[in-house]
Short mmCIF file of N, CA and C in Angstrom, two decimals:
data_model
loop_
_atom_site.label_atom_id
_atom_site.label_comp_id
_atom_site.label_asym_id
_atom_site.label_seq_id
_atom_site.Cartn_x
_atom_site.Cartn_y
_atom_site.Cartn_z
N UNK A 1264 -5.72 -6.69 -7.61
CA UNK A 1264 -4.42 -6.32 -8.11
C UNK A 1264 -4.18 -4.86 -7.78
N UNK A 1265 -3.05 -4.50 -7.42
CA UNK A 1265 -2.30 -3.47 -7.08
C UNK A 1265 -1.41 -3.10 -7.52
N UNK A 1266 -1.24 -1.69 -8.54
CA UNK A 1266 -0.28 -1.31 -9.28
C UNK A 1266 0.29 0.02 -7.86
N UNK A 1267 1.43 -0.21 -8.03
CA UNK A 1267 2.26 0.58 -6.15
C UNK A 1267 3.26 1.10 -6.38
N UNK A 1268 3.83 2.31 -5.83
CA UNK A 1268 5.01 2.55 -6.03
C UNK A 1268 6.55 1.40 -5.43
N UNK A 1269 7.49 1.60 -6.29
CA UNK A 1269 8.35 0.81 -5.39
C UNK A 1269 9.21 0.97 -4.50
N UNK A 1270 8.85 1.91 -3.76
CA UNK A 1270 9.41 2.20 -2.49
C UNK A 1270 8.52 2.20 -0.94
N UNK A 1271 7.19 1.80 -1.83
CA UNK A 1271 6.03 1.72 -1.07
C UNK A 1271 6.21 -0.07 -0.58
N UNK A 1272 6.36 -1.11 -1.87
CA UNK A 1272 6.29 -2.58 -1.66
C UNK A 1272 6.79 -3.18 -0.25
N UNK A 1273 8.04 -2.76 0.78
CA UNK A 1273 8.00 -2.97 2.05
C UNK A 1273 6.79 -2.59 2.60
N UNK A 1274 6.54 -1.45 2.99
CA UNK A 1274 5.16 -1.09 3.84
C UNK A 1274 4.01 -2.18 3.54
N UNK A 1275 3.80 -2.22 2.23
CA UNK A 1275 2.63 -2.72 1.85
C UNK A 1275 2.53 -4.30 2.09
N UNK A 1276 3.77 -5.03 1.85
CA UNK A 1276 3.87 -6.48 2.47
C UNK A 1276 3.97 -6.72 3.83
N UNK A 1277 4.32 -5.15 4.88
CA UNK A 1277 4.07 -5.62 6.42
C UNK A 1277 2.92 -5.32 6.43
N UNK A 1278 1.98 -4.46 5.59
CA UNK A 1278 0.66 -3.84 6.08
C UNK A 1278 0.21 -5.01 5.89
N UNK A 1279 -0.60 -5.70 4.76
CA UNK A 1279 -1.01 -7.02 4.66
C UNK A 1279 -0.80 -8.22 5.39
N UNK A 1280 0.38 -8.70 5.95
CA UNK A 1280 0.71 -9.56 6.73
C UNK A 1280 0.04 -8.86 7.70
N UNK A 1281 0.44 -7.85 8.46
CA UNK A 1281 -0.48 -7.40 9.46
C UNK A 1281 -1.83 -7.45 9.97
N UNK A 1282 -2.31 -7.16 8.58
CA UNK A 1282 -4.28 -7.16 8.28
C UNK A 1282 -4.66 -8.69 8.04
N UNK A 1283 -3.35 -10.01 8.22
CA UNK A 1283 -3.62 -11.02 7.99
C UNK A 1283 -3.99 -11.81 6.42
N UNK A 1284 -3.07 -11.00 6.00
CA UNK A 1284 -3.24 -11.26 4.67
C UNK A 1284 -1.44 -11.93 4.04
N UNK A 1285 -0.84 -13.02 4.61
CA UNK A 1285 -0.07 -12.91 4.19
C UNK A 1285 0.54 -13.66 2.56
N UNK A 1286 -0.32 -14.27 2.17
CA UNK A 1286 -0.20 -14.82 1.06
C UNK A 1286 -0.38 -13.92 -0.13
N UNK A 1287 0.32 -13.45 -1.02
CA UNK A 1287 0.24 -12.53 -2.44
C UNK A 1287 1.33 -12.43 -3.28
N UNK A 1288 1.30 -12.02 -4.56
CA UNK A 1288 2.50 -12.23 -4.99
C UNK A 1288 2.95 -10.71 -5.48
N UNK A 1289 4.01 -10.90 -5.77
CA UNK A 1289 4.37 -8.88 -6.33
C UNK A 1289 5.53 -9.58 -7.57
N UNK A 1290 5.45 -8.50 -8.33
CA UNK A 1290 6.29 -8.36 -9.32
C UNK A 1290 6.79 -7.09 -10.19
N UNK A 1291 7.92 -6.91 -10.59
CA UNK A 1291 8.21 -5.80 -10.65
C UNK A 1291 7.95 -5.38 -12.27
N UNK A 1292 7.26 -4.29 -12.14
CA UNK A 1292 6.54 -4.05 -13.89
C UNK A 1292 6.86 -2.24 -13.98
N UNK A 1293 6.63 -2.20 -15.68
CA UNK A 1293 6.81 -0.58 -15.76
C UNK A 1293 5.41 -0.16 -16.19
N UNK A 1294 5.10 1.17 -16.38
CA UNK A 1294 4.00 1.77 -16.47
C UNK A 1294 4.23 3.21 -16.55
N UNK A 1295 3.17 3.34 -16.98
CA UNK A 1295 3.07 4.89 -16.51
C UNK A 1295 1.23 5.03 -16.23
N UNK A 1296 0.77 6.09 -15.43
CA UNK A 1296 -0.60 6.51 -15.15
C UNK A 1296 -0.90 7.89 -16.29
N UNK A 1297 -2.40 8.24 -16.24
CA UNK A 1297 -2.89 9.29 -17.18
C UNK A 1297 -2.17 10.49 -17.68
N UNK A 1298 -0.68 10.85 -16.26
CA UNK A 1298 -0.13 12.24 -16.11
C UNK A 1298 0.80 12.66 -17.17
N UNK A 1299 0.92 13.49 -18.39
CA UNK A 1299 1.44 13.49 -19.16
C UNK A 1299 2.93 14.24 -19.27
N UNK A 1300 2.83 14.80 -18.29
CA UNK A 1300 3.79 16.00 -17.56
C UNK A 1300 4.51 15.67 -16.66
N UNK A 1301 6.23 15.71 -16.84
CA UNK A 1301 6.58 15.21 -15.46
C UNK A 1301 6.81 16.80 -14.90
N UNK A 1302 6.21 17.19 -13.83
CA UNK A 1302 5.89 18.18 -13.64
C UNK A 1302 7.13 18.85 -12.61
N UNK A 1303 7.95 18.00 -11.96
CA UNK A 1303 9.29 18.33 -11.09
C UNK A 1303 10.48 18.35 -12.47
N UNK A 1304 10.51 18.22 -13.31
CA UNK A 1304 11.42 18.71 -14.74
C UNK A 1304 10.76 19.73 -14.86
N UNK A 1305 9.57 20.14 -14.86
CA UNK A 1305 9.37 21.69 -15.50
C UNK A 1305 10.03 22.13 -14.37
N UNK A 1306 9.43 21.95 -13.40
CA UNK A 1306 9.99 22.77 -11.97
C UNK A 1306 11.66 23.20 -11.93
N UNK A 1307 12.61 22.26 -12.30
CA UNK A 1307 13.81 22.29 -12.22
C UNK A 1307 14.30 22.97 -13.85
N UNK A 1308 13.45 23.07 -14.29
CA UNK A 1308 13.24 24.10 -15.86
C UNK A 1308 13.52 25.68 -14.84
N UNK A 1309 12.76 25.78 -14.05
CA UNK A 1309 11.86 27.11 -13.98
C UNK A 1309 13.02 27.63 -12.38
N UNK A 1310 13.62 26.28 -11.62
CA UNK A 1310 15.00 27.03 -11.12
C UNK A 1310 16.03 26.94 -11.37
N UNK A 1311 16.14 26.34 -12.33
CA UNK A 1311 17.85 26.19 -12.86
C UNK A 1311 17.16 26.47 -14.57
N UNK A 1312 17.27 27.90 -15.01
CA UNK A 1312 17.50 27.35 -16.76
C UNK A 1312 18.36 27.13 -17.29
N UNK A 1313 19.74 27.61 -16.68
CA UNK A 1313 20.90 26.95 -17.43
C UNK A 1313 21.02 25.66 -17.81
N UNK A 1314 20.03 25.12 -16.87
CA UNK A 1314 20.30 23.43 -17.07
C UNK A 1314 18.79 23.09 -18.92
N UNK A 1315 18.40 24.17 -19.10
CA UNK A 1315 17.33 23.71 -20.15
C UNK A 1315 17.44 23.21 -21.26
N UNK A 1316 18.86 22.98 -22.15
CA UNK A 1316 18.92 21.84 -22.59
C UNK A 1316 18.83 20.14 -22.24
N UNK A 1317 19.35 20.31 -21.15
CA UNK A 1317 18.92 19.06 -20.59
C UNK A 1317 17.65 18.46 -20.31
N UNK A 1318 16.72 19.33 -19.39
CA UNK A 1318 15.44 19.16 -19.34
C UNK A 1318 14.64 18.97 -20.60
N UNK A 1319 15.02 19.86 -21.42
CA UNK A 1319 13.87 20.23 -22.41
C UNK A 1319 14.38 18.61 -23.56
N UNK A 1320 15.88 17.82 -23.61
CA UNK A 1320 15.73 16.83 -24.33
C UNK A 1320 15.19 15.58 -23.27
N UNK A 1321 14.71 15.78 -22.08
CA UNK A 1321 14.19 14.63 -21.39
C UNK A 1321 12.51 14.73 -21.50
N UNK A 1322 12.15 16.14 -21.89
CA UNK A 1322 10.63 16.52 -22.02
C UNK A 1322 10.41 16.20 -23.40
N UNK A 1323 11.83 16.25 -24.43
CA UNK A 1323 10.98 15.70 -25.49
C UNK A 1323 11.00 14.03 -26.56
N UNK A 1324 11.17 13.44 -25.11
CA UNK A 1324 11.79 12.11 -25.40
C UNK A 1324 9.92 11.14 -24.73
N UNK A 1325 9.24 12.06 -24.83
CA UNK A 1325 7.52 11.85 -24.52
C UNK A 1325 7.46 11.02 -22.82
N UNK A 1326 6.23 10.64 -22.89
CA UNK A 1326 6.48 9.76 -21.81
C UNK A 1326 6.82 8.77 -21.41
N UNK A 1327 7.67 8.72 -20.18
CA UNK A 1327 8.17 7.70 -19.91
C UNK A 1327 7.73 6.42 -18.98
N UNK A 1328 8.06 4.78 -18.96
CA UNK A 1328 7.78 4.38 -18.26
C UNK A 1328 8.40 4.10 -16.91
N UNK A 1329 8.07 4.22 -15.93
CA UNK A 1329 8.14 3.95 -14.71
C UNK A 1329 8.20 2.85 -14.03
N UNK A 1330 9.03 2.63 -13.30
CA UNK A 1330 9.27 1.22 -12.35
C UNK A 1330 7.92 1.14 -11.52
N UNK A 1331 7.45 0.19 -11.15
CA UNK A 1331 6.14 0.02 -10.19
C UNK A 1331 6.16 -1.06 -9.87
N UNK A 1332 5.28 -1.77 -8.79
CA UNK A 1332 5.17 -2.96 -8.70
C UNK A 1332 3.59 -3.49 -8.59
N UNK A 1333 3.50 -4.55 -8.78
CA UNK A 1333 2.20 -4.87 -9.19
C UNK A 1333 2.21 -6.14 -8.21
N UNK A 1334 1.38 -6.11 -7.27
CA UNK A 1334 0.70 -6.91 -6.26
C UNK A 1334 -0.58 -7.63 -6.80
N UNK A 1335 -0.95 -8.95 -6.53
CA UNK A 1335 -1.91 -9.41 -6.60
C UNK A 1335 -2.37 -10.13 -5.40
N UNK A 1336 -3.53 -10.18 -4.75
CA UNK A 1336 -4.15 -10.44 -3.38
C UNK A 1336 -5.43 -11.15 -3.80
N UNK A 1337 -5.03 -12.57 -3.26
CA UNK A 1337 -6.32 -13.27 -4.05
C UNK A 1337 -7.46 -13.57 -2.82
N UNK A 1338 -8.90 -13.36 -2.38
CA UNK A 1338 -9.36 -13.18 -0.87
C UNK A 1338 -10.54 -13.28 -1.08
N UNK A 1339 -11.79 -14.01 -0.22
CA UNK A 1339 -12.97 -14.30 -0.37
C UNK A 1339 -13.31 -12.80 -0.26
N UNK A 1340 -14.63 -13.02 -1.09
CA UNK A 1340 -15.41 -11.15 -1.54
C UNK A 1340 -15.64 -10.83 -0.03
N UNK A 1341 -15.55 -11.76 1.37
CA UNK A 1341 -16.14 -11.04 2.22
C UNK A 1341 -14.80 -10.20 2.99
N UNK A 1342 -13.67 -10.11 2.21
CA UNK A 1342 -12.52 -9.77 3.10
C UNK A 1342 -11.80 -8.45 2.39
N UNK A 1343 -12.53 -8.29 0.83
CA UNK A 1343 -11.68 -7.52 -0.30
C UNK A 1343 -12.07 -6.11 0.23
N UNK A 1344 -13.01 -5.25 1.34
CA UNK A 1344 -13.16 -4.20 1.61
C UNK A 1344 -11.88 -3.80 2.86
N UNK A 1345 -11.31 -4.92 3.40
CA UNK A 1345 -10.34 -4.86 4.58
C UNK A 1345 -8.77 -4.85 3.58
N UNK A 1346 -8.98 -5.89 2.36
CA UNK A 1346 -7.73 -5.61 1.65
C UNK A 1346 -7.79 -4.34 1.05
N UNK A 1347 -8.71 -3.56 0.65
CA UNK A 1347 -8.64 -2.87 -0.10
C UNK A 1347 -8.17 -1.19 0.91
N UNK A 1348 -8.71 -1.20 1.62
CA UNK A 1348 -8.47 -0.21 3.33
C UNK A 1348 -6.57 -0.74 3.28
N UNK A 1349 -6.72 -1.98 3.71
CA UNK A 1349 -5.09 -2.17 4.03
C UNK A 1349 -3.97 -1.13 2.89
N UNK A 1350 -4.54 -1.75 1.59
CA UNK A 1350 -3.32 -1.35 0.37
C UNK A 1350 -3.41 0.43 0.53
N UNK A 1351 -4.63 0.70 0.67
CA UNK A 1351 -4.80 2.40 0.74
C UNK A 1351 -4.13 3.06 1.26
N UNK A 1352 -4.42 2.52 2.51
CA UNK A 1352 -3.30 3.26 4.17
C UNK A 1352 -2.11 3.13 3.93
N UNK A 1353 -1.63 2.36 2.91
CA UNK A 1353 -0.07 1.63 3.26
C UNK A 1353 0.22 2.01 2.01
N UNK A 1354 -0.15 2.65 1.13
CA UNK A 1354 0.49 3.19 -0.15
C UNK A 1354 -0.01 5.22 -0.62
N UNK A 1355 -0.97 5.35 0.06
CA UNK A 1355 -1.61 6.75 -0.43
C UNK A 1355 -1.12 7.93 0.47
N UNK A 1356 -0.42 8.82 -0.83
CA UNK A 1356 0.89 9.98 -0.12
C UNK A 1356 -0.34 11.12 -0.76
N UNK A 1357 -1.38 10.69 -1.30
CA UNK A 1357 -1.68 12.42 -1.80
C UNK A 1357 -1.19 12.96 -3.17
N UNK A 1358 -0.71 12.30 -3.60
CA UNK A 1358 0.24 12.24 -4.64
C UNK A 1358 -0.20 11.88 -5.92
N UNK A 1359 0.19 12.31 -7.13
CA UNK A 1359 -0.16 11.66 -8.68
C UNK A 1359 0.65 10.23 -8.60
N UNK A 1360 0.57 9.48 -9.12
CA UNK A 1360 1.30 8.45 -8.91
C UNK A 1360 1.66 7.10 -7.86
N UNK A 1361 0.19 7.49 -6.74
CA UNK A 1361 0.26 6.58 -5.85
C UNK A 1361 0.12 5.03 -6.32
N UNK A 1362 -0.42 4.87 -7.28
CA UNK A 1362 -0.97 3.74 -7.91
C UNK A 1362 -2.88 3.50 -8.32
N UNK A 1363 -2.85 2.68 -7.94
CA UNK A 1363 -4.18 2.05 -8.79
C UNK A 1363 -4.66 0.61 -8.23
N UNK A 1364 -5.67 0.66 -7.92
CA UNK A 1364 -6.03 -1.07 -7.56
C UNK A 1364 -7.33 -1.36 -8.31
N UNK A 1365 -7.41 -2.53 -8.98
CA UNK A 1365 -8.54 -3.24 -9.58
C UNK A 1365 -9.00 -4.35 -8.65
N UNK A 1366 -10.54 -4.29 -8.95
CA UNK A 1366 -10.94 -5.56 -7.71
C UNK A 1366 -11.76 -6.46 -9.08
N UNK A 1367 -11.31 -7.92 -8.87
CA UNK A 1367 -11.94 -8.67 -9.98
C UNK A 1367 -12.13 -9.98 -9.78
N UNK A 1368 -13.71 -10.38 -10.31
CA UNK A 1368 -13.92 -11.65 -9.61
C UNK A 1368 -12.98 -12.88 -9.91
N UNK A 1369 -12.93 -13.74 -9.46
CA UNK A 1369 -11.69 -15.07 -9.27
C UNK A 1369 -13.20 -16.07 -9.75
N UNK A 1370 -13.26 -16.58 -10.82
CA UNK A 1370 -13.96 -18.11 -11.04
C UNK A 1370 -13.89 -18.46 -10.63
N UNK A 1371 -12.84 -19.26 -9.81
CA UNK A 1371 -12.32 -20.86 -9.54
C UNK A 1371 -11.04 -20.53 -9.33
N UNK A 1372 -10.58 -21.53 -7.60
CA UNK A 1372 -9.60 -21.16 -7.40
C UNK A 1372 -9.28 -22.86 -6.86
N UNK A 1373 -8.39 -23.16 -7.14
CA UNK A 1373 -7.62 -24.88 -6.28
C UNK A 1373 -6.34 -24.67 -6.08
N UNK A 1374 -6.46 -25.03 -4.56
CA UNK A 1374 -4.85 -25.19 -4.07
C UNK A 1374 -4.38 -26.52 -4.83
N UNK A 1375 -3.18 -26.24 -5.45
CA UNK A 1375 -2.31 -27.07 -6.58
C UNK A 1375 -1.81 -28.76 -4.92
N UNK A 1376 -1.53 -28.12 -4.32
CA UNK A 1376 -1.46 -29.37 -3.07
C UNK A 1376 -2.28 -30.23 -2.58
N UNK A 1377 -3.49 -30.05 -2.60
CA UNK A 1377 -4.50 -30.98 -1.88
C UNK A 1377 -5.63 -31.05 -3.14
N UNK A 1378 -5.90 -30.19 -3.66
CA UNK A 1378 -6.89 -30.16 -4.67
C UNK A 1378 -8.53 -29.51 -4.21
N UNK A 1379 -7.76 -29.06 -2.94
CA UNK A 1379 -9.30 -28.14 -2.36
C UNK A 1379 -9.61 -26.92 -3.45
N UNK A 1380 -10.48 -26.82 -3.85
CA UNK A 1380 -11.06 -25.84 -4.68
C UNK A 1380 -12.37 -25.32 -4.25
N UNK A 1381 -12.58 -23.82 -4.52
CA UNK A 1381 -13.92 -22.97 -3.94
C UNK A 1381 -12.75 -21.83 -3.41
N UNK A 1382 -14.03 -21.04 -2.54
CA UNK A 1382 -13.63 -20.11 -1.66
C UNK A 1382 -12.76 -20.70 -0.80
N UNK A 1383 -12.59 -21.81 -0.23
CA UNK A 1383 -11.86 -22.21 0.87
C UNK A 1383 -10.50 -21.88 0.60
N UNK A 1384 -10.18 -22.44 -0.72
CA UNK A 1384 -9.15 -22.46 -1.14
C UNK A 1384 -7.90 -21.01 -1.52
N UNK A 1385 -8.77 -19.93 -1.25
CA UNK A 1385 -8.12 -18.62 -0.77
C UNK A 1385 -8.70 -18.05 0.30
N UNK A 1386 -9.08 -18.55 1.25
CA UNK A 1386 -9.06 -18.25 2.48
C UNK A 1386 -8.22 -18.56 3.24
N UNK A 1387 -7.43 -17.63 3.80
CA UNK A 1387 -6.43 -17.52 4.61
C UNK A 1387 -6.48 -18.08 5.91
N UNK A 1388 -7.56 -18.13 6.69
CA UNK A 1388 -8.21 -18.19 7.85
C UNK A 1388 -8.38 -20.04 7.76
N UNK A 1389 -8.06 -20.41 6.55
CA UNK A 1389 -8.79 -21.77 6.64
C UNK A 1389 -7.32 -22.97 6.32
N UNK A 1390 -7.68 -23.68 6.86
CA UNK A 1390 -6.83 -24.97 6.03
C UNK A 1390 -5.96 -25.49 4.90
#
């Protein structure tokens, strides 16, 4: 799973299709990460103060949540170091706020169509 910015979710659905990954789902969720500070409001504090009523009632309205999108990529353990490279390249600016990815084992997986279940059954490469 992949928590992403949403202006990133194009890139990241050609990057994957690309890396051969085209099956995943996305959905659009809010959040926020550890950063407690929106730190471009202080900034616009510190060149415009005329504007510091404004800022200062958006700084004290605490933190806020954020639009994001949340990807999930379901992939035999021998492929999750190539998904995990893919989402990186295709979402990481350097930035607070790039996102977050969790890697977590899958029990049991069956395609709802045929009733193949195992690894096969999220392998992309397969049948």
């Amino acid at each position: 799973m992949a928590v992403i910015r949403p202006n990133k979710i194009t890139p990241t659905k050609e990057a994957l299709v690309a890396a051969g990954f085209p099956a995943f789902n996305a959905i659009k969720v809010v959040g926020r990460g550890k950063q407690a500070v929106d730190f471009q409001l202080c900034a616009n504090l510190n060149e415009h103060p005329e504007d510091s009523s404004d800022v200062l009632s958006i700084l004290a309205r605490g933190p806020q949540l954020l639009a994001k999108r949340l990807i999930s990529v379901v992939v035999p353990d021998d492929k999750v170091a190539k998904v995990l490279e893919t989402l990186i390249a295709a979402n990481q600016t350097g930035n607070p706020g790039d996102g977050k990815i969790f890697v977590m084992p899958v029990e049991e997986a069956v395609r709802v169509s045929n009733g193949i279940a195992g690894a096969i059954a999220v392998d992309e490469m397969t049948g």
